[in-house]
Short mmCIF file of C-alpha atoms in Angstrom, two decimals:
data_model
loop_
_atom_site.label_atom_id
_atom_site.label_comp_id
_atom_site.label_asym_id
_atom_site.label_seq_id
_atom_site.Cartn_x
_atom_site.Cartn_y
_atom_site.Cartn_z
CA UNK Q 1 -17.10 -9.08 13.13
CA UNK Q 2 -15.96 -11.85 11.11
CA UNK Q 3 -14.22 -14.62 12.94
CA UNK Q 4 -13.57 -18.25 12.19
CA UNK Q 5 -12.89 -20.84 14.60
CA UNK Q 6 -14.10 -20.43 18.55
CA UNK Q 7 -12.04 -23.45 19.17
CA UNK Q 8 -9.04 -23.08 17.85
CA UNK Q 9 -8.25 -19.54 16.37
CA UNK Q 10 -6.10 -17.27 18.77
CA UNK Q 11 -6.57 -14.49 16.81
CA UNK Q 12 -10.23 -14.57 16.61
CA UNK Q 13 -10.71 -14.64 20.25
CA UNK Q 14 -8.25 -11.69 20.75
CA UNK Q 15 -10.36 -9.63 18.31
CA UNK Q 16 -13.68 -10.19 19.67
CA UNK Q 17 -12.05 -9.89 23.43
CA UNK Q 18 -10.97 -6.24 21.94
CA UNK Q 19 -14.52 -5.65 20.87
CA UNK Q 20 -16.22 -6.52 24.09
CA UNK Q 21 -13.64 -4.85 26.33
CA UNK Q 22 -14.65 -1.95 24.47
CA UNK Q 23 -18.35 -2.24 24.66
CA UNK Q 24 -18.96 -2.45 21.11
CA UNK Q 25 -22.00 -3.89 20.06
CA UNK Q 26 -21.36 -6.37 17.04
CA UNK Q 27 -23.22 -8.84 15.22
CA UNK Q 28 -20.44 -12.20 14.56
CA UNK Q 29 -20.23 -13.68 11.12
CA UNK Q 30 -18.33 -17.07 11.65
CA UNK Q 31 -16.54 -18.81 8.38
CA UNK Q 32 -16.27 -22.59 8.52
CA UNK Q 33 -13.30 -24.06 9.40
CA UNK Q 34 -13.49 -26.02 5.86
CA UNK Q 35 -12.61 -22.81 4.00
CA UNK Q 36 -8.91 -23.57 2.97
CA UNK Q 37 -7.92 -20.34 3.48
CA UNK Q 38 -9.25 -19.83 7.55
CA UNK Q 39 -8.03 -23.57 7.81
CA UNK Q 40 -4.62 -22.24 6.62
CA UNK Q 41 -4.99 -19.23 8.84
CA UNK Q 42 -5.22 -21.48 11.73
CA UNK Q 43 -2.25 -23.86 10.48
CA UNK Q 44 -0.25 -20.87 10.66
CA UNK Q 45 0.48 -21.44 6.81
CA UNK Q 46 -1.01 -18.33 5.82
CA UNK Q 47 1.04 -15.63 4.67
CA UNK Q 48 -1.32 -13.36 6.10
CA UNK Q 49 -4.04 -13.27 8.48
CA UNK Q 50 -7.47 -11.69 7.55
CA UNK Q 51 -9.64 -12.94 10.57
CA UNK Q 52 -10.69 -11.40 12.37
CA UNK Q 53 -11.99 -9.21 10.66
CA UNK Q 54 -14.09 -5.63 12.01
CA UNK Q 55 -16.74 -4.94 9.31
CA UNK Q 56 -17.63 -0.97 11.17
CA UNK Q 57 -20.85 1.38 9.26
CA UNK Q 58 -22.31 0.32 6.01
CA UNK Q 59 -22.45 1.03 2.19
CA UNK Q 60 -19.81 3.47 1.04
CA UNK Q 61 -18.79 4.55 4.59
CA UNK Q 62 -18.01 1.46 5.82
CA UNK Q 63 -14.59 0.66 7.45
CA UNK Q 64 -13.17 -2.81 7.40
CA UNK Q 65 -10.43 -3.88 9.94
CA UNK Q 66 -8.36 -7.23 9.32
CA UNK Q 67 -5.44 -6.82 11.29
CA UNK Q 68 -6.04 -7.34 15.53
CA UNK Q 69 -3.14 -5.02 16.73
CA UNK Q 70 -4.91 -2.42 14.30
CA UNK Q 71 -8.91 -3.43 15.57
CA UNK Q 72 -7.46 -2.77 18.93
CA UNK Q 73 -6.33 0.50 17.80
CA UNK Q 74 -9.44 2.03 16.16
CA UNK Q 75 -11.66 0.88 18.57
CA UNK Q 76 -9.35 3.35 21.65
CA UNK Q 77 -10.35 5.92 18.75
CA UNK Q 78 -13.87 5.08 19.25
CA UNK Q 79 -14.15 4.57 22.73
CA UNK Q 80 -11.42 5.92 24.37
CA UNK Q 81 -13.11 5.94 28.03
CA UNK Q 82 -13.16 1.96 28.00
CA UNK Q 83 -9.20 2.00 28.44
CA UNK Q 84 -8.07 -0.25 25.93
CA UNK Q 85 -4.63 1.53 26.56
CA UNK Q 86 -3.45 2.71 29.78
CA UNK Q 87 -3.70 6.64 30.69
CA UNK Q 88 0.17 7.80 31.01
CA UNK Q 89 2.23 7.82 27.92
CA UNK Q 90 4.61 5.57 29.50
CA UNK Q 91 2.54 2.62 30.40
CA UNK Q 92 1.00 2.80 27.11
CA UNK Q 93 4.12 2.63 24.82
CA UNK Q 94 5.06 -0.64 26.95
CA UNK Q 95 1.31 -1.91 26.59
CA UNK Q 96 1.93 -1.24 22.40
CA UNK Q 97 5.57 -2.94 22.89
CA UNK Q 98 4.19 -5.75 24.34
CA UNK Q 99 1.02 -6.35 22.32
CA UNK Q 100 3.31 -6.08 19.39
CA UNK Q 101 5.67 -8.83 20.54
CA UNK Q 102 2.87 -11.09 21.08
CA UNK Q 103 1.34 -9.76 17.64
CA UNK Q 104 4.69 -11.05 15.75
CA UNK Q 105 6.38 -12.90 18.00
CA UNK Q 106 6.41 -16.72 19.93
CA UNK Q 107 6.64 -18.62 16.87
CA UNK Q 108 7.41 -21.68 18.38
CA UNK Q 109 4.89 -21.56 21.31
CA UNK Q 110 1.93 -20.68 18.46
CA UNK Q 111 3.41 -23.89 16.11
CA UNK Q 112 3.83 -26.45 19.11
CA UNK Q 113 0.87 -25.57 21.62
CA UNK Q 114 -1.89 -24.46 19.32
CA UNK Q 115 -4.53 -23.14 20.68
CA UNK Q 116 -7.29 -26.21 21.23
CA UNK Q 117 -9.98 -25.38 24.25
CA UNK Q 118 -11.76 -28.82 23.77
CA UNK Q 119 -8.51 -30.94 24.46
CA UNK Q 120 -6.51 -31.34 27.43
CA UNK Q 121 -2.66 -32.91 27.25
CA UNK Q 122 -1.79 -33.86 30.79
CA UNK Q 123 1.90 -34.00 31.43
CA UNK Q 124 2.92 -32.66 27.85
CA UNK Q 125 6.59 -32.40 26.75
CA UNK Q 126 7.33 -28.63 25.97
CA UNK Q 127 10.17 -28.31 23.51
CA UNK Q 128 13.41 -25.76 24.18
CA UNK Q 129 12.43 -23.41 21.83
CA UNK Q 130 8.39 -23.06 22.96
CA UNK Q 131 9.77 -22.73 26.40
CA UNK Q 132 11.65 -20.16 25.40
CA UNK Q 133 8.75 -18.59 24.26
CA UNK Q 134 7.18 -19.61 27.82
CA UNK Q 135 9.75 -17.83 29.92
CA UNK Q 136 9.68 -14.32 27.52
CA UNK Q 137 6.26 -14.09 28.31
CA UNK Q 138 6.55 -14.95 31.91
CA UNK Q 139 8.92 -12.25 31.93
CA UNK Q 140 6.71 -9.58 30.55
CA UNK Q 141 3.86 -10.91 32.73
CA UNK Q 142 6.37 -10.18 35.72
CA UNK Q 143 7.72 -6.81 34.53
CA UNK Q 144 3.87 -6.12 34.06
CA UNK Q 145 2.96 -6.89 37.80
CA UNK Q 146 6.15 -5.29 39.18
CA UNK Q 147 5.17 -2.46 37.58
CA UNK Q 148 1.78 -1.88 38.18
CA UNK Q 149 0.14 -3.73 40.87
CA UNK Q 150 -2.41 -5.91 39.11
CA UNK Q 151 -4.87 -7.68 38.91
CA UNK Q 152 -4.51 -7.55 35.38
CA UNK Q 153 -1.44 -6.63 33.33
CA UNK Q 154 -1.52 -3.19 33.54
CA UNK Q 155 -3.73 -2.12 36.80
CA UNK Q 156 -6.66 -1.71 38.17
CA UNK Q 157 -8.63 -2.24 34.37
CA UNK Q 158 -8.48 -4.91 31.77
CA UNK Q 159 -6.27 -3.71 28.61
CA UNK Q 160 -5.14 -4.34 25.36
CA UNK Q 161 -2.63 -6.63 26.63
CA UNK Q 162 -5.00 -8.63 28.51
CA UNK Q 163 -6.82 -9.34 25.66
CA UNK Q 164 -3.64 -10.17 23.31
CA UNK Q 165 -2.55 -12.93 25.83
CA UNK Q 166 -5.57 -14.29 26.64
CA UNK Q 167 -4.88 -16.88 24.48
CA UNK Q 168 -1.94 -17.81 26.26
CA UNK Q 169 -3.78 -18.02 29.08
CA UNK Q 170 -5.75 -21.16 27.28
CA UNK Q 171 -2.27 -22.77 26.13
CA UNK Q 172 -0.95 -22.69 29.57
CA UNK Q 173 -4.17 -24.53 30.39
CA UNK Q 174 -4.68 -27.20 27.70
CA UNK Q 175 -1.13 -28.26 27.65
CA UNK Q 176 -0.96 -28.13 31.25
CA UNK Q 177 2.11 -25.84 31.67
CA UNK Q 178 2.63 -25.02 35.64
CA UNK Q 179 4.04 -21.98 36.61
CA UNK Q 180 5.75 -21.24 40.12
CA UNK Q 181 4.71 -17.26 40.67
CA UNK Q 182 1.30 -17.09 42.67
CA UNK Q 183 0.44 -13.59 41.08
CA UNK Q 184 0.93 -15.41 37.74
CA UNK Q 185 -1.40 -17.80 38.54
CA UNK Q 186 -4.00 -15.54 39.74
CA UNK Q 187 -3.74 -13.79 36.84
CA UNK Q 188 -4.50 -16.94 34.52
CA UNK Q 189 -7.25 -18.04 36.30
CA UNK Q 190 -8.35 -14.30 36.38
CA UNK Q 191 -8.78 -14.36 32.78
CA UNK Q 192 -10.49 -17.63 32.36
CA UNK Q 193 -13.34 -16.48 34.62
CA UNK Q 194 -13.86 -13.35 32.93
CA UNK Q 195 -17.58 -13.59 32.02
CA UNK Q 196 -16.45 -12.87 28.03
CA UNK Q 197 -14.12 -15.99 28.48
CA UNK Q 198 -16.98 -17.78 29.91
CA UNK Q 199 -19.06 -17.05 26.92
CA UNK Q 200 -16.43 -17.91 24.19
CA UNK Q 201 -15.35 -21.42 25.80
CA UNK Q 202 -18.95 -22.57 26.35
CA UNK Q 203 -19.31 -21.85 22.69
CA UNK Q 204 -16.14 -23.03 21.32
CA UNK Q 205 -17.19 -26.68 22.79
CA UNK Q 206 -20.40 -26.49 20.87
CA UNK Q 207 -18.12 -26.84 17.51
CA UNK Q 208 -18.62 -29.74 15.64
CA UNK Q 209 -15.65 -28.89 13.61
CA UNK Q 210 -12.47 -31.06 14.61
CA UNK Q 211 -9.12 -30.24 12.63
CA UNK Q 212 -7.03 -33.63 12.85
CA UNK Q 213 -3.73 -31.67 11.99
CA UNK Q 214 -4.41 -30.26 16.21
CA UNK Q 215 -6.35 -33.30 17.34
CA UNK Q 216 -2.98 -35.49 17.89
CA UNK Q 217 -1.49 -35.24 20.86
CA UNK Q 218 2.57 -34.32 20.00
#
């Protein structure tokens, strides 16, 4: 799997997440963060984003997956007994729903609370429109535990979902965002002691990249 930053790319953990919820056994390739174009990736100035990126089989045969909605995908092809979509038709059309909203939505959250696990902004100012963002996805989180109980978004077993907004998770942290809904909580600190969460913090603070456009404090 080819991934750039640990430390700042969202979309790089939620690939590899997919990947190890599903058991796969991968080798990582990591690109430097002074490649313009994974630099641009992680500005969000990219028209597209190519990382990760699921390099599956060799020579001829080989299948390449760029896209993390669609890595998420194949890899319930491959292993559908790890659950990376719930079991009734239902609950998996809203687990695709709200992956996809996540997958091309929150603008505003994404541009003004980039993801950054080696910084902490105590006390930070959150702008309307990212707390906009902040309140859809409390929502969903809600509908989520309404609907199914917990611990994680949808039951009993770590989903899709849970690995989509994961990086969230790590927003809410590093720009110390407080919310009031104990389950919510839970949840959040649920993820960050997931062992794979473990794993890709203690690595992302071993980067001795820094990108000074997210270094500033807004």
């Amino acid at each position: 799997m080819t991934l750039s930053s640990k430390n700042y790319s969202s979309w790089s953990l939620r690939g590899w997440l997919l990947a190890r919820f599903a058991g796969l056994e991968f080798r990582e390739e990591m690109l430097s963060t002074d490649n313009a174009d994974v630099r641009a990736e992680i500005l969000l100035l990219a028209p597209s984003m190519l990382v990760p990126c699921l390099h599956h089989g060799s020579g001829p045969a080989e299948v390449r997956v760029w896209d993390t909605l669609a890595i998420g995908e194949y890899l319930h092809e491959l292993f559908p007994e790890a659950g990376l979509l719930p079991t009734s038709r239902a609950a998996r059309a809203h687990c695709r729903a709200i992956c996809g909203e996540m997958h091309s939505g929150f603008s505003a959250l994404r541009s003004a609370l980039p993801m950054n696990l080696k910084a902490r902004f105590p006390g930070f100012k959150v702008w309307s429109r990212a707390q906009a963002d902040i309140d859809r996805i409390v929502q969903i989180w809600t509908e989520c535990f309404d609907a199914y109980g917990g611990p994680w978004l949808f039951g009993e077993h770590r989903t899709m979902a849970d690995a989509m907004y994961a990086p969230v998770v790590t927003r809410l942290q590093t720009y110390d965002v407080r919310l009031s809904d104990r389950r919510l909580i839970e949840y959040c600190q649920r993820v960050l002691a997931m062992p794979e969460m473990q794993a890709w913090i203690a690595d992302a603070k071993l980067e001795p990249e820094d990108i000074d456009e997210l270094e500033a404090e807004f």
